PDB file of C-alpha atoms and ligand atoms in Angstrom:
ATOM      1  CA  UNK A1302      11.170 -25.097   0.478  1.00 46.00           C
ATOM      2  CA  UNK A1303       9.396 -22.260   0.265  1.00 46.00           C
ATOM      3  CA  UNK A1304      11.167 -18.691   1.529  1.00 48.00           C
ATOM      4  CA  UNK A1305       9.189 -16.100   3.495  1.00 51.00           C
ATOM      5  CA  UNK A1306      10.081 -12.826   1.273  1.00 47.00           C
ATOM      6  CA  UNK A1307       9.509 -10.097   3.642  1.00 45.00           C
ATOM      7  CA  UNK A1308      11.621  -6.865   2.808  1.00 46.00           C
ATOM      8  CA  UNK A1309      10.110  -3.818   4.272  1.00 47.00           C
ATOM      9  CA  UNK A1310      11.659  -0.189   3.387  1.00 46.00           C
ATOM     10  CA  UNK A1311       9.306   2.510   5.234  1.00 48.00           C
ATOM     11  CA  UNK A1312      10.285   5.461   4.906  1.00 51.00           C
ATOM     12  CA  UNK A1313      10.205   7.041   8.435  1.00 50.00           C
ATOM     13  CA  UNK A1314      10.846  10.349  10.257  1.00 49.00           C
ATOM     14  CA  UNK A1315      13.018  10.252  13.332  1.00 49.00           C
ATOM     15  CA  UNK A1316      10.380  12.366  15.329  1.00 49.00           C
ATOM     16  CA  UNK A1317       7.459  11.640  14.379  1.00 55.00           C
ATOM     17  CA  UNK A1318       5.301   8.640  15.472  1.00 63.00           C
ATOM     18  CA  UNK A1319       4.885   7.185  12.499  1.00 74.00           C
ATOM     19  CA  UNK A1320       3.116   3.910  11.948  1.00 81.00           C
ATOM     20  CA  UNK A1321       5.587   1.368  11.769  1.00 93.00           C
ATOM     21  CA  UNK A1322       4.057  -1.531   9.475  1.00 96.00           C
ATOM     22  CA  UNK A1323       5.480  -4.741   9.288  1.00 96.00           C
ATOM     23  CA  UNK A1324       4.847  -7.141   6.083  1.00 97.00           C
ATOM     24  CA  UNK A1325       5.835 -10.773   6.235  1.00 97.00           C
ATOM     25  CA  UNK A1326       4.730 -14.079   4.186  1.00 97.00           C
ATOM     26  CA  UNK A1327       3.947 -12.161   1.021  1.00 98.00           C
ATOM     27  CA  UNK A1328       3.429 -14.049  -1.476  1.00 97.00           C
ATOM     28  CA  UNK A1329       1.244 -13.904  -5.111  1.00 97.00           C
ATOM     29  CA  UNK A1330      -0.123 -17.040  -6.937  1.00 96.00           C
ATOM     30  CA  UNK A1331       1.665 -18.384  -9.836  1.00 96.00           C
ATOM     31  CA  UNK A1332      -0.464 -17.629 -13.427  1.00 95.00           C
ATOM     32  CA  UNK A1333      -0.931 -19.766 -16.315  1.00 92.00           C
ATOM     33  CA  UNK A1334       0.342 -17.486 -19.611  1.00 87.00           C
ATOM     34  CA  UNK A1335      -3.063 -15.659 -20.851  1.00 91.00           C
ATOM     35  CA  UNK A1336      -4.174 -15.695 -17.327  1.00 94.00           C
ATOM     36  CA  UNK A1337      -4.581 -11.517 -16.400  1.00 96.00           C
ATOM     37  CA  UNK A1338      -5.591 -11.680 -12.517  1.00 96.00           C
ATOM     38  CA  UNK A1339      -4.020 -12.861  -9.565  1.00 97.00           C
ATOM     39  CA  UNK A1340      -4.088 -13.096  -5.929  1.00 97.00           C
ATOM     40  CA  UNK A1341      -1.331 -11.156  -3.723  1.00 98.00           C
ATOM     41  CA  UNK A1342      -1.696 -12.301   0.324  1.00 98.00           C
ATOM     42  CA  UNK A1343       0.793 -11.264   3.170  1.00 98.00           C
ATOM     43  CA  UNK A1344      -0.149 -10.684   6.665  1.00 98.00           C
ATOM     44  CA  UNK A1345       0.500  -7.190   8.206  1.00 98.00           C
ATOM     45  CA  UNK A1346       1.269  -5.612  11.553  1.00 97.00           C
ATOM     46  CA  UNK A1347       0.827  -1.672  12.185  1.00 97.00           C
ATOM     47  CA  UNK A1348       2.750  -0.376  14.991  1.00 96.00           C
ATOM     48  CA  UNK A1349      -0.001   2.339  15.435  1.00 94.00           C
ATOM     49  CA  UNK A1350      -3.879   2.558  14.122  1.00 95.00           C
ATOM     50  CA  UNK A1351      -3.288   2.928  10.203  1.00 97.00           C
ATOM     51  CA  UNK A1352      -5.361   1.112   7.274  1.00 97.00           C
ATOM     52  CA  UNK A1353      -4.088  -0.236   4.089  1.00 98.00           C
ATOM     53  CA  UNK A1354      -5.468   2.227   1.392  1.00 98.00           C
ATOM     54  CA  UNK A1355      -4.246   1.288  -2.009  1.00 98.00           C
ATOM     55  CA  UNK A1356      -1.637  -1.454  -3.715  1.00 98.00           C
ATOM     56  CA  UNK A1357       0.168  -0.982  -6.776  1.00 98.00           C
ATOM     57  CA  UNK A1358       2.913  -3.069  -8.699  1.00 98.00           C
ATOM     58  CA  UNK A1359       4.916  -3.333 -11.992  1.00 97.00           C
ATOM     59  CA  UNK A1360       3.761  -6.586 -12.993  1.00 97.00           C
ATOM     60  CA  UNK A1361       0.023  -5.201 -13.212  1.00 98.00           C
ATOM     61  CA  UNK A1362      -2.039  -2.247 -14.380  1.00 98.00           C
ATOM     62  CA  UNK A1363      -3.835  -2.060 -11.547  1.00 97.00           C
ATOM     63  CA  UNK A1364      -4.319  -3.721  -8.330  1.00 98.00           C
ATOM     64  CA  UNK A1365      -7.303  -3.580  -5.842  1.00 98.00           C
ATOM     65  CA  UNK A1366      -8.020  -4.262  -2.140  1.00 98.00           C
ATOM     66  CA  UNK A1367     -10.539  -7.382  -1.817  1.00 97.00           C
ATOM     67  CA  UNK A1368     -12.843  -8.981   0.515  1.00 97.00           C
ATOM     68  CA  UNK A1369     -14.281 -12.712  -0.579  1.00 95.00           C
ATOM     69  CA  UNK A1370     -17.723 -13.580   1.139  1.00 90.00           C
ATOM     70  CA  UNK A1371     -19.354 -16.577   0.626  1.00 88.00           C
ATOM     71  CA  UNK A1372     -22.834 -16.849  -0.334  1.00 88.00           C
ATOM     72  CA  UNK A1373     -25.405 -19.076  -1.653  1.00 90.00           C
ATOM     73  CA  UNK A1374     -22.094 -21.402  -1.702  1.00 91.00           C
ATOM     74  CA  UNK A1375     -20.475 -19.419  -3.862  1.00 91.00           C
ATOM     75  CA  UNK A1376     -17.304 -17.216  -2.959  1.00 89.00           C
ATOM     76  CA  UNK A1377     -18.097 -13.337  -4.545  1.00 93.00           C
ATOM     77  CA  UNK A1378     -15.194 -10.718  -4.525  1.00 95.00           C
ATOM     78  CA  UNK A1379     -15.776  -6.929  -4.016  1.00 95.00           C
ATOM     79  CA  UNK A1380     -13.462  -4.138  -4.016  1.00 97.00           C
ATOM     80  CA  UNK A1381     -13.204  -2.627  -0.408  1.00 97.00           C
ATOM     81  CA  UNK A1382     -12.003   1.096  -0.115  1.00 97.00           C
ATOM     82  CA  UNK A1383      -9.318   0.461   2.746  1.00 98.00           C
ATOM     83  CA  UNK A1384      -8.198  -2.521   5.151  1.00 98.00           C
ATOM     84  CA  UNK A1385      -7.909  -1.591   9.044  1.00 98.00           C
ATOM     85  CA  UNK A1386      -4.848  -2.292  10.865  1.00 97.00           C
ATOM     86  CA  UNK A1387      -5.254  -2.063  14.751  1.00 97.00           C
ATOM     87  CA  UNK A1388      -2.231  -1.162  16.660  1.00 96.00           C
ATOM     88  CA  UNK A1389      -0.175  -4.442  16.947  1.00 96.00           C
ATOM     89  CA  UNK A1390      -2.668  -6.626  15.541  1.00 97.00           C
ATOM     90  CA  UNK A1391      -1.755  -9.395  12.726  1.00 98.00           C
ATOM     91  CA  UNK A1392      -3.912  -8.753  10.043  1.00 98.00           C
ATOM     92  CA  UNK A1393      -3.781 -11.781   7.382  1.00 98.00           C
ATOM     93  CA  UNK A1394      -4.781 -11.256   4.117  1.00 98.00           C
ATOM     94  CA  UNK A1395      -4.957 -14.747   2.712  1.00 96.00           C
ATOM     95  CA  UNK A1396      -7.119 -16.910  -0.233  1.00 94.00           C
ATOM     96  CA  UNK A1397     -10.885 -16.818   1.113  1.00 93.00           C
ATOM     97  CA  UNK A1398     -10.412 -13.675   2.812  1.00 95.00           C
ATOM     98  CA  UNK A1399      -9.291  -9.881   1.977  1.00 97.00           C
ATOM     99  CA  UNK A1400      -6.801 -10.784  -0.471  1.00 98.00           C
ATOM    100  CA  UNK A1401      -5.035  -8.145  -2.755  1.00 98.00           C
ATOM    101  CA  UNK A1402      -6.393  -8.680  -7.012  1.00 98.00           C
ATOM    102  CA  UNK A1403      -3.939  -7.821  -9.477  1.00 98.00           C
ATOM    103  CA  UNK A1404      -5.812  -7.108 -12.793  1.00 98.00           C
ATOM    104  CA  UNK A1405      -3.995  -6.976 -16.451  1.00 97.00           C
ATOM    105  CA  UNK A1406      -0.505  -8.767 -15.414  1.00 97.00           C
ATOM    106  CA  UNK A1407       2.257  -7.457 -17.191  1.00 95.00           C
ATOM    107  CA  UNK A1408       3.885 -11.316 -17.814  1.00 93.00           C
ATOM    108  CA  UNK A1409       3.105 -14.777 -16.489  1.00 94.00           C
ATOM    109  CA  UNK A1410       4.288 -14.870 -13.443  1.00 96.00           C
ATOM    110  CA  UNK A1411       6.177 -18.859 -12.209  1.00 94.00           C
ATOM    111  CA  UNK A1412       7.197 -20.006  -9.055  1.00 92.00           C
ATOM    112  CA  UNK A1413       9.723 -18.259  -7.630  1.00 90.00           C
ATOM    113  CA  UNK A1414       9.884 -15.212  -9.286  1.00 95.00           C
ATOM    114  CA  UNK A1415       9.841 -11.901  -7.091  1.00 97.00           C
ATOM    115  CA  UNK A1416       6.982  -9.354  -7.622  1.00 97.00           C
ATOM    116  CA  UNK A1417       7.367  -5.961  -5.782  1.00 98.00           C
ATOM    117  CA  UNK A1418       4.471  -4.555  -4.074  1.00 98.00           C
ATOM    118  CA  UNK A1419       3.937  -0.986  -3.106  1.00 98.00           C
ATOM    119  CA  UNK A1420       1.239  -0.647   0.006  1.00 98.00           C
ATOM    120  CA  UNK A1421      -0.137   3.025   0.804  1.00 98.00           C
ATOM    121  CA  UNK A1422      -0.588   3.289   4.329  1.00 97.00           C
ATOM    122  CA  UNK A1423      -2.884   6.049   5.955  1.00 97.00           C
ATOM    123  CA  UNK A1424      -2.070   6.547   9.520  1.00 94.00           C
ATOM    124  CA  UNK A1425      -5.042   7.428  11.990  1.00 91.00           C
ATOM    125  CA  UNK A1426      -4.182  10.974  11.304  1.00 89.00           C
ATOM    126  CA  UNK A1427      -5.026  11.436   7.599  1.00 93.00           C
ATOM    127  CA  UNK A1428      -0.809  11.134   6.717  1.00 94.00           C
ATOM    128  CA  UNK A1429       0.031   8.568   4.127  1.00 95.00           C
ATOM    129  CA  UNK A1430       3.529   6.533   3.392  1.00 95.00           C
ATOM    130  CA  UNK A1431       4.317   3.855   1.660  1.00 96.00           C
ATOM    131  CA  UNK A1432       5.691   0.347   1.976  1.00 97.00           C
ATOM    132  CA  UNK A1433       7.937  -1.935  -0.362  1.00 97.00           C
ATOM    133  CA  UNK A1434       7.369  -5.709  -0.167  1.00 97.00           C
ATOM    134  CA  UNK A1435       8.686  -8.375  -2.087  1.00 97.00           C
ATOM    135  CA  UNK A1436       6.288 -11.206  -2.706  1.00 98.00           C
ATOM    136  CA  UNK A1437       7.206 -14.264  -3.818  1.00 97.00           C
ATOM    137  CA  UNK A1438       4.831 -16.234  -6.599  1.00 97.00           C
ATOM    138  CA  UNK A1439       4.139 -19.647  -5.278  1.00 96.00           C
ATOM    139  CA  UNK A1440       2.693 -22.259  -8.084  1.00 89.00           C
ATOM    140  CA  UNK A1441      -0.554 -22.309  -9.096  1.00 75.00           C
ATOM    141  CA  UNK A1442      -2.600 -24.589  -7.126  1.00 66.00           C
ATOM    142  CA  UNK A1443      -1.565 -23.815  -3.666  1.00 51.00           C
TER     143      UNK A1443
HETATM  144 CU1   CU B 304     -10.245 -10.692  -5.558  1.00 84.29          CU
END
């Protein structure tokens, strides 16, 4: 059975109203070795108005933010500069949709292993702070 990894660390400020973002299902697609991108998916819930602005992780050089749109009947990628999260809206990023790309993995990555992912969030204000997650790498395939 598969476990929902959903560890959240924010670092917050006792007065100030600081976007509270939850992260839960996280989860990044198993690789085959030689594979160098993945997929990274979780859904997330802002507390306040805040966007997603960048991703990073150990187990890649470099990570970017992702919408998929289908055309012609074929699904294109392209980098998007931020993902809005409306206050108390679940916003899913899952396999067809915005969907975070890890590019030039460290390692293979199997089922069941743990990759950390570091989200920048930029409340409406222009502040930024980050959040830990721990996704878990489902197999290839799902
Ligand atoms: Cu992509």
């Amino acid at each position: 059975m598969m476990q929902r990894a959903a560890l959240v660390v924010a670092a917050l400020l006792p007065f100030a109203a600081q976007a509270a973002v939850t992260a839960t299902d996280a989860w990044v697609r198993g690789t085959v070795p030689a594979q160098k991108t993945t997929g990274a998916f979780l859904t997330l819930t802002s507390s306040s108005e805040a966007k997603l602005v960048a991703v990073s992780t150990p187990a890649a050089k470099s990570a970017q933010i992702h919408a998929s749109q289908e055309s012609g009947g074929i699904m294109h990628m392209h980098a998007l500069d931020a993902i809005a999260l409306p206050a108390g809206k679940k916003v899913e990023l899952r396999p067809g949709g915005n969907h975070i790309m890890l590019f030039d993995l460290t390692r293979a990555l199997g089922a069941g292993d743990q990759v950390p992912l570091t989200l920048t969030i930029e409340e409406a204000g222009g502040k930024r702070h980050v959040v830990e997650v721990r996704a878990e790498v489902r197999p290839l395939g799902r």
